[in-house]
Each structure stands twice: as structure tokens, then as C-alpha cells.
CSV table of C-alpha atoms and ligand atoms in Angstrom, one decimal:
chain,number,residue,atom,x,y,z
O,1,UNK,CA,36.0,-11.9,-50.2
O,2,UNK,CA,35.5,-11.4,-46.5
O,3,UNK,CA,35.7,-7.6,-45.3
O,4,UNK,CA,39.0,-7.1,-43.5
O,5,UNK,CA,38.9,-4.7,-40.6
O,6,UNK,CA,42.3,-3.5,-39.2
O,7,UNK,CA,43.2,-0.7,-36.8
O,8,UNK,CA,47.0,-0.8,-36.9
O,9,UNK,CA,48.7,1.3,-39.7
O,10,UNK,CA,51.5,-1.2,-40.2
O,11,UNK,CA,49.0,-4.1,-40.7
O,12,UNK,CA,47.2,-2.1,-43.4
O,13,UNK,CA,50.4,-1.1,-45.1
O,14,UNK,CA,51.5,-4.8,-45.1
O,15,UNK,CA,48.2,-5.9,-46.7
O,16,UNK,CA,48.3,-3.1,-49.3
O,17,UNK,CA,51.9,-4.0,-50.2
O,18,UNK,CA,51.0,-7.7,-50.5
O,19,UNK,CA,48.1,-6.8,-52.9
O,20,UNK,CA,50.5,-4.7,-54.9
O,21,UNK,CA,53.0,-7.5,-55.1
O,22,UNK,CA,50.3,-9.7,-56.6
O,23,UNK,CA,49.8,-7.1,-59.3
O,24,UNK,CA,46.5,-5.8,-57.9
O,25,UNK,CA,45.6,-2.1,-58.0
O,26,UNK,CA,44.5,-0.4,-54.7
O,27,UNK,CA,41.9,2.4,-54.3
O,28,UNK,CA,41.7,4.4,-51.1
O,29,UNK,CA,38.6,6.2,-49.9
O,30,UNK,CA,39.5,8.4,-46.8
O,31,UNK,CA,36.5,9.2,-44.6
O,32,UNK,CA,35.7,10.3,-41.1
O,33,UNK,CA,32.9,7.7,-40.9
O,34,UNK,CA,29.1,8.0,-40.4
O,35,UNK,CA,29.0,7.0,-44.0
O,36,UNK,CA,26.2,8.3,-46.3
O,37,UNK,CA,25.3,8.1,-50.0
O,38,UNK,CA,28.1,10.6,-50.8
O,39,UNK,CA,30.7,8.2,-49.4
O,40,UNK,CA,29.0,5.2,-50.9
O,41,UNK,CA,29.4,6.8,-54.4
O,42,UNK,CA,33.1,7.1,-53.8
O,43,UNK,CA,33.5,3.5,-52.6
O,44,UNK,CA,31.5,2.2,-55.6
O,45,UNK,CA,33.6,4.2,-57.9
O,46,UNK,CA,36.7,3.0,-56.4
O,47,UNK,CA,35.4,-0.6,-56.5
O,48,UNK,CA,34.6,-0.2,-60.2
O,49,UNK,CA,38.1,1.1,-61.0
O,50,UNK,CA,40.4,-0.8,-58.6
O,51,UNK,CA,41.0,-4.5,-57.7
O,52,UNK,CA,41.1,-3.8,-53.9
O,53,UNK,CA,39.4,-0.9,-52.0
O,54,UNK,CA,40.6,0.4,-48.7
O,55,UNK,CA,38.2,2.7,-46.7
O,56,UNK,CA,39.5,4.5,-43.8
O,57,UNK,CA,37.2,5.6,-41.0
O,58,UNK,CA,39.0,8.1,-38.7
O,59,UNK,CA,37.8,11.2,-37.1
O,60,UNK,CA,41.0,13.0,-37.4
O,61,UNK,CA,41.5,15.3,-34.3
O,62,UNK,CA,44.2,17.5,-35.9
O,63,UNK,CA,41.8,18.9,-38.4
O,64,UNK,CA,39.4,20.3,-35.8
O,65,UNK,CA,39.8,23.7,-34.1
O,66,UNK,CA,39.5,24.1,-30.3
O,67,UNK,CA,35.8,25.3,-30.6
O,68,UNK,CA,34.8,22.8,-33.3
O,69,UNK,CA,32.7,19.6,-33.2
O,70,UNK,CA,35.4,16.9,-32.6
O,71,UNK,CA,33.6,15.4,-29.6
O,72,UNK,CA,30.1,15.6,-31.0
O,73,UNK,CA,31.1,14.4,-34.5
O,74,UNK,CA,28.7,11.5,-35.3
O,75,UNK,CA,30.1,8.0,-35.2
O,76,UNK,CA,28.5,4.6,-36.1
O,77,UNK,CA,31.2,2.0,-36.9
O,78,UNK,CA,28.7,-0.9,-37.3
O,79,UNK,CA,26.8,1.0,-40.0
O,80,UNK,CA,30.0,2.1,-41.7
O,81,UNK,CA,31.3,-1.5,-41.9
O,82,UNK,CA,27.9,-2.7,-43.4
O,83,UNK,CA,27.8,0.1,-46.0
O,84,UNK,CA,31.5,-0.2,-47.0
O,85,UNK,CA,31.0,-4.0,-47.5
O,86,UNK,CA,27.9,-3.5,-49.5
O,87,UNK,CA,29.6,-0.9,-51.7
O,88,UNK,CA,32.5,-3.2,-52.5
O,89,UNK,CA,35.3,-2.3,-50.0
O,90,UNK,CA,37.8,-5.0,-49.2
O,91,UNK,CA,39.4,-3.5,-46.1
O,92,UNK,CA,38.3,-0.9,-43.6
O,93,UNK,CA,41.0,0.8,-41.7
O,94,UNK,CA,39.9,2.1,-38.3
O,95,UNK,CA,42.9,3.6,-36.5
O,96,UNK,CA,42.8,5.5,-33.3
O,97,UNK,CA,44.4,8.9,-32.6
O,98,UNK,CA,47.0,7.1,-30.6
O,99,UNK,CA,48.0,4.7,-33.4
O,100,UNK,CA,47.9,7.5,-36.1
O,101,UNK,CA,49.9,10.0,-34.1
O,102,UNK,CA,52.8,8.4,-32.3
O,103,UNK,CA,54.1,10.1,-29.1
O,104,UNK,CA,56.4,12.9,-30.0
O,105,UNK,CA,54.9,13.1,-33.6
O,106,UNK,CA,56.1,16.5,-34.9
O,107,UNK,CA,55.9,16.4,-38.6
O,108,UNK,CA,53.1,18.5,-40.5
O,109,UNK,CA,52.2,18.9,-44.1
O,110,UNK,CA,51.4,22.5,-44.9
O,111,UNK,CA,50.0,23.5,-48.2
O,112,UNK,CA,50.4,27.2,-48.6
O,113,UNK,CA,48.4,29.6,-50.7
O,114,UNK,CA,45.5,27.4,-51.6
O,115,UNK,CA,44.5,27.3,-47.9
O,116,UNK,CA,44.3,31.1,-47.5
O,117,UNK,CA,40.7,31.6,-48.7
O,118,UNK,CA,37.3,30.0,-48.1
O,119,UNK,CA,37.4,27.4,-45.3
O,120,UNK,CA,41.1,28.2,-44.6
O,121,UNK,CA,40.0,31.6,-43.3
O,122,UNK,CA,37.5,30.5,-40.8
O,123,UNK,CA,39.3,27.2,-39.9
O,124,UNK,CA,42.9,28.2,-39.6
O,125,UNK,CA,44.5,24.9,-38.7
O,126,UNK,CA,42.0,22.7,-40.7
O,127,UNK,CA,43.9,22.1,-43.8
O,128,UNK,CA,47.3,21.4,-42.0
O,129,UNK,CA,45.4,18.6,-40.3
O,130,UNK,CA,43.8,17.4,-43.5
O,131,UNK,CA,46.9,17.4,-45.6
O,132,UNK,CA,48.9,15.6,-42.9
O,133,UNK,CA,46.5,12.9,-42.3
O,134,UNK,CA,45.8,12.3,-46.0
O,135,UNK,CA,49.6,12.1,-46.6
O,136,UNK,CA,49.8,9.5,-43.8
O,137,UNK,CA,46.8,7.6,-45.1
O,138,UNK,CA,48.3,7.5,-48.6
O,139,UNK,CA,51.7,6.3,-47.2
O,140,UNK,CA,49.9,3.6,-45.2
O,141,UNK,CA,47.4,2.4,-47.9
O,142,UNK,CA,49.8,2.8,-51.0
O,143,UNK,CA,46.9,3.5,-53.3
O,144,UNK,CA,47.0,3.8,-57.0
O,145,UNK,CA,44.1,6.1,-56.8
O,146,UNK,CA,42.4,8.0,-53.9
O,147,UNK,CA,38.8,9.3,-54.0
O,148,UNK,CA,37.5,12.5,-52.6
O,149,UNK,CA,34.1,14.3,-52.9
O,150,UNK,CA,33.8,17.6,-54.8
O,151,UNK,CA,31.7,18.9,-51.9
O,152,UNK,CA,35.0,19.6,-50.2
O,153,UNK,CA,36.4,21.4,-53.3
O,154,UNK,CA,39.0,23.3,-51.4
O,155,UNK,CA,40.2,20.0,-49.7
O,156,UNK,CA,40.3,18.4,-53.1
O,157,UNK,CA,42.5,21.2,-54.6
O,158,UNK,CA,44.7,21.1,-51.5
O,159,UNK,CA,45.3,17.3,-51.8
O,160,UNK,CA,45.9,17.5,-55.6
O,161,UNK,CA,48.5,20.1,-54.9
O,162,UNK,CA,50.1,18.2,-52.1
O,163,UNK,CA,50.3,14.9,-54.0
O,164,UNK,CA,51.9,16.8,-57.0
O,165,UNK,CA,54.3,18.9,-55.0
O,166,UNK,CA,55.5,15.8,-53.0
O,167,UNK,CA,55.7,13.5,-56.1
O,168,UNK,CA,53.3,11.0,-54.5
O,169,UNK,CA,52.6,8.2,-57.0
O,170,UNK,CA,48.8,8.4,-56.6
O,171,UNK,CA,46.0,9.6,-58.9
O,172,UNK,CA,43.5,11.8,-57.1
O,173,UNK,CA,39.9,11.3,-58.3
O,174,UNK,CA,37.3,13.9,-57.6
O,175,UNK,CA,33.7,12.7,-57.5
O,176,UNK,CA,30.4,14.8,-57.9
O,177,UNK,CA,28.4,16.0,-54.9
O,178,UNK,CA,25.5,13.7,-53.9
O,179,UNK,CA,22.4,15.5,-53.0
O,180,UNK,CA,19.2,14.6,-51.1
O,181,UNK,CA,16.1,14.7,-53.4
O,182,UNK,CA,15.3,18.2,-52.3
O,183,UNK,CA,18.9,19.5,-53.1
O,184,UNK,CA,20.7,19.5,-49.8
O,185,UNK,CA,24.2,18.2,-50.2
O,186,UNK,CA,24.8,15.0,-48.3
O,187,UNK,CA,26.9,15.5,-45.3
O,188,UNK,CA,27.5,13.8,-42.0
O,189,UNK,CA,26.9,17.1,-40.3
O,190,UNK,CA,23.3,17.3,-41.6
O,191,UNK,CA,22.5,15.0,-38.7
O,192,UNK,CA,22.9,18.1,-36.4
O,193,UNK,CA,20.0,19.9,-38.0
O,194,UNK,CA,16.5,19.8,-36.4
O,195,UNK,CA,13.4,19.8,-38.6
O,196,UNK,CA,13.3,23.7,-39.0
O,197,UNK,CA,17.0,23.9,-39.6
O,198,UNK,CA,16.9,21.1,-42.1
O,199,UNK,CA,14.2,23.1,-44.1
O,200,UNK,CA,16.2,26.3,-43.7
O,201,UNK,CA,19.4,24.6,-44.9
O,202,UNK,CA,17.8,24.2,-48.4
O,203,UNK,CA,18.8,27.9,-48.9
O,204,UNK,CA,22.4,26.6,-49.7
O,205,UNK,CA,21.5,24.7,-52.8
O,206,UNK,CA,18.7,27.1,-53.8
O,207,UNK,CA,21.1,30.1,-53.7
O,208,UNK,CA,23.7,28.3,-55.8
O,209,UNK,CA,21.0,27.2,-58.3
O,210,UNK,CA,20.0,30.9,-58.6
O,211,UNK,CA,23.7,31.7,-59.3
O,212,UNK,CA,24.1,29.0,-61.9
O,213,UNK,CA,20.9,30.1,-63.6
O,214,UNK,CA,22.3,33.5,-64.0
O,215,UNK,CA,25.5,32.1,-65.6
O,216,UNK,CA,23.5,29.9,-67.9
O,217,UNK,CA,21.6,32.9,-69.1
O,218,UNK,CA,24.8,34.6,-70.0
O,219,UNK,CA,25.7,36.7,-66.9
O,220,UNK,CA,29.5,37.3,-66.9
O,221,UNK,CA,29.8,39.7,-63.9
O,222,UNK,CA,31.1,37.4,-61.1
O,223,UNK,CA,30.2,40.0,-58.5
O,224,UNK,CA,26.5,40.1,-59.6
O,225,UNK,CA,26.3,36.3,-59.3
O,226,UNK,CA,27.8,36.4,-55.8
O,227,UNK,CA,25.5,39.2,-54.8
O,228,UNK,CA,22.5,37.1,-56.0
O,229,UNK,CA,23.7,34.1,-54.0
O,230,UNK,CA,24.3,36.2,-50.8
O,231,UNK,CA,21.0,37.9,-51.3
O,232,UNK,CA,19.2,34.7,-51.4
O,233,UNK,CA,20.9,33.3,-48.3
O,234,UNK,CA,20.3,36.6,-46.5
O,235,UNK,CA,16.5,36.2,-47.1
O,236,UNK,CA,16.6,33.0,-44.8
O,237,UNK,CA,16.3,34.2,-41.2
O,238,UNK,CA,18.0,31.1,-39.8
O,239,UNK,CA,21.0,31.4,-42.1
O,240,UNK,CA,24.2,33.3,-41.3
O,241,UNK,CA,26.9,33.6,-44.1
O,242,UNK,CA,30.4,32.6,-43.4
O,243,UNK,CA,31.6,33.1,-47.0
O,244,UNK,CA,30.2,33.4,-50.5
O,245,UNK,CA,33.2,33.4,-52.9
O,246,UNK,CA,34.3,32.7,-56.5
O,247,UNK,CA,37.8,31.4,-56.8
O,248,UNK,CA,39.9,29.6,-59.4
O,249,UNK,CA,39.3,26.0,-58.9
O,250,UNK,CA,42.9,24.9,-58.8
O,251,UNK,CA,44.7,27.9,-57.1
O,252,UNK,CA,41.8,28.9,-54.8
O,253,UNK,CA,42.6,32.5,-55.7
O,254,UNK,CA,39.7,34.8,-55.7
O,255,UNK,CA,38.5,35.7,-59.3
O,256,UNK,CA,36.7,38.8,-60.6
O,257,UNK,CA,36.1,37.6,-64.1
O,258,UNK,CA,35.1,34.1,-65.6
O,259,UNK,CA,38.1,32.2,-66.9
O,260,UNK,CA,39.2,28.5,-66.7
O,261,UNK,CA,37.2,26.7,-64.1
O,262,UNK,CA,35.6,28.9,-61.4
O,263,UNK,CA,34.5,27.5,-58.1
O,264,UNK,CA,31.5,29.2,-56.7
O,265,UNK,CA,31.7,28.2,-53.0
O,266,UNK,CA,29.7,29.0,-49.9
O,267,UNK,CA,29.8,28.2,-46.1
O,268,UNK,CA,26.6,29.1,-44.2
O,269,UNK,CA,25.7,28.6,-40.5
O,270,UNK,CA,22.2,27.2,-40.0
O,271,UNK,CA,21.8,27.6,-36.2
O,272,UNK,CA,25.1,26.2,-34.8
O,273,UNK,CA,25.8,23.9,-37.8
O,274,UNK,CA,28.2,25.1,-40.5
O,275,UNK,CA,27.4,23.7,-43.9
O,276,UNK,CA,29.3,24.1,-47.2
O,277,UNK,CA,28.3,23.7,-50.8
O,278,UNK,CA,29.6,24.7,-54.2
O,279,UNK,CA,29.5,24.3,-58.0
O,280,UNK,CA,32.1,24.6,-60.6
O,281,UNK,CA,31.6,26.8,-63.7
O,282,UNK,CA,33.8,25.9,-66.7
O,283,UNK,CA,34.3,28.7,-69.3
A,1,PAF,O1,36.7,14.8,-46.0
A,1,PAF,C1,36.9,14.1,-45.0
A,1,PAF,O2,36.0,13.4,-44.5
A,1,PAF,C2,38.2,14.4,-44.2
A,1,PAF,O3,38.6,15.7,-44.3
A,1,PAF,C3,39.3,13.4,-44.7
A,1,PAF,C4,39.7,13.6,-46.1
A,1,PAF,C5,38.8,12.0,-44.5
A,1,PAF,C6,40.6,13.6,-43.9
A,1,PAF,O4,40.3,13.3,-42.5
């Protein structure tokens, strides 16, 4: 089947509804484009589980703060279309800010509580923008399933909460982090790193590996694990910690003891580039 490319929300919604009337299941992979292996894994998974796959490519302005990288965020639609097609997508939705946010738009989706810690602290309007655009994308694409990477673990928790709270008939599927061979988590923002920074950025995965090893050896003191992660990062001169935290994976509330699923999450500046990484620890 030929890849369909559409930029108008109403056209995508009409196509999705037509597929659903035929009895086909629809998977949605929301992205901001500049697709890499991480996105590819989401699209392939969606293609293996759904009859039709819609990939959205939209650098959503409402999730960027005033001093963030909206303007410089990398874009390459030709490459994105090729990769989406190769991974099994059927439709790529490429809206513009003007078609997504109509003049006078004044409705926001705000998920409280889960957005207080981690990235919510340093990026105060971020999750309002994410929840609003994902809610809109789900309403447009009418998916049975929507796929998100676990690298953005707080985003995943926020979206799960939102879809449950708003009775949205969609299954949210979290997919494992995809890493470079040397451990760096794949991210469109890795492209900002120069050679030295790229090397220094390995401290993120290395520090988490150190924390995970301690847990595997039986460490139960969460603070000791966090201190070891912070200490490893602090030893890298090009790195500046934004946060190193352990939170409950569902509520994103800070935890002091190991119970349920604990998310060990970090955000670190390497030069001007802010990178995130994490791992889940199930007790
Ligand atoms: O994870 C992302 O790329 C974005 O936050 C998302 C989910 C596509 C919403 O703009």
C-alpha cells in the first residue's frame, strides 16, 4: 500500500474512521520527527500489532518553554517519510501549528500531580502542551493503540493517566529505550552534541548502569543509589545535573524505599544540551 501523507486533521480523522468502519485496527505513533531507531522500533511494533499505522510528525510549539529549542529542533521530513514507510507506516500526518491550533483555541489538558517532579519542575508548561497535543492526536487518529518510548517515562505516565482519567478508548503501549552501541539513549537532541560532548554524554547511561548494578547486588537504600548516580555524573566536567531522582513509576511521587516499580530518572546538561535517561526497577 502506498504511503499516504496528509496535513489536515479532518482528512486524517476521515481516513482513520473509514479504516475503523472496515473493521481494521489503527495504531498511532506520535513523534516530533527527525526519526531515529527509537521511533523505528515504535512504528515496527505498531505495524506488528495493528492493521493500519498512523505516524504523526509535528514539532508541537505548546510544549516548548520560551528559552527552549523550538526553533532549532532538528527537522527532516524526507528522511522521516522514508523511514516511516520502511518500518510499515500507512499514513504520515504532518500538520502545521496553524492547522493543529485554530485561531482562538483556548482548551488545555492539564494532568496534575504527576507533572510536579522531574521534567515538570524544570519545564513548567511542557506537560500541558504534551497532554493537549496527544489528546488532540488521539481524537484525530482514533487509534486502538498508541505507542510511546520509555525514555520519556514521565510523559508515558502522564499520558496513561490522561487517557484513563478522560475515558479515552485507547491502549497506551510503552516501548523500551533504544540505545547506541556505546549506551547513549537515542534522541533527536543527540544531534546537538559535538564530538567531545557526545563522548561526555555517555556519563548518563554509565551512571545509571552503576545504580542498577548496586540494586542487582542487593542495595536497598534508594538514597545511596541516587548518590552513586549523582557522584558518577559529577565526575564528568562537561556534565551539569538538572535532576537525579527516584519516583514511583505510576504516580511520579518521590520514593525513599523500594516498593512496586521505581523509576530512577536523570536529566543532565551536556554543554547546552539537556538529555534524559532512566531505568525502571521492579521489586
Ligand atoms: O515524545 C515526543 O516526541 C512528543 O512529546 C510527543 C509525544 C510526540 C508530543 O508532541
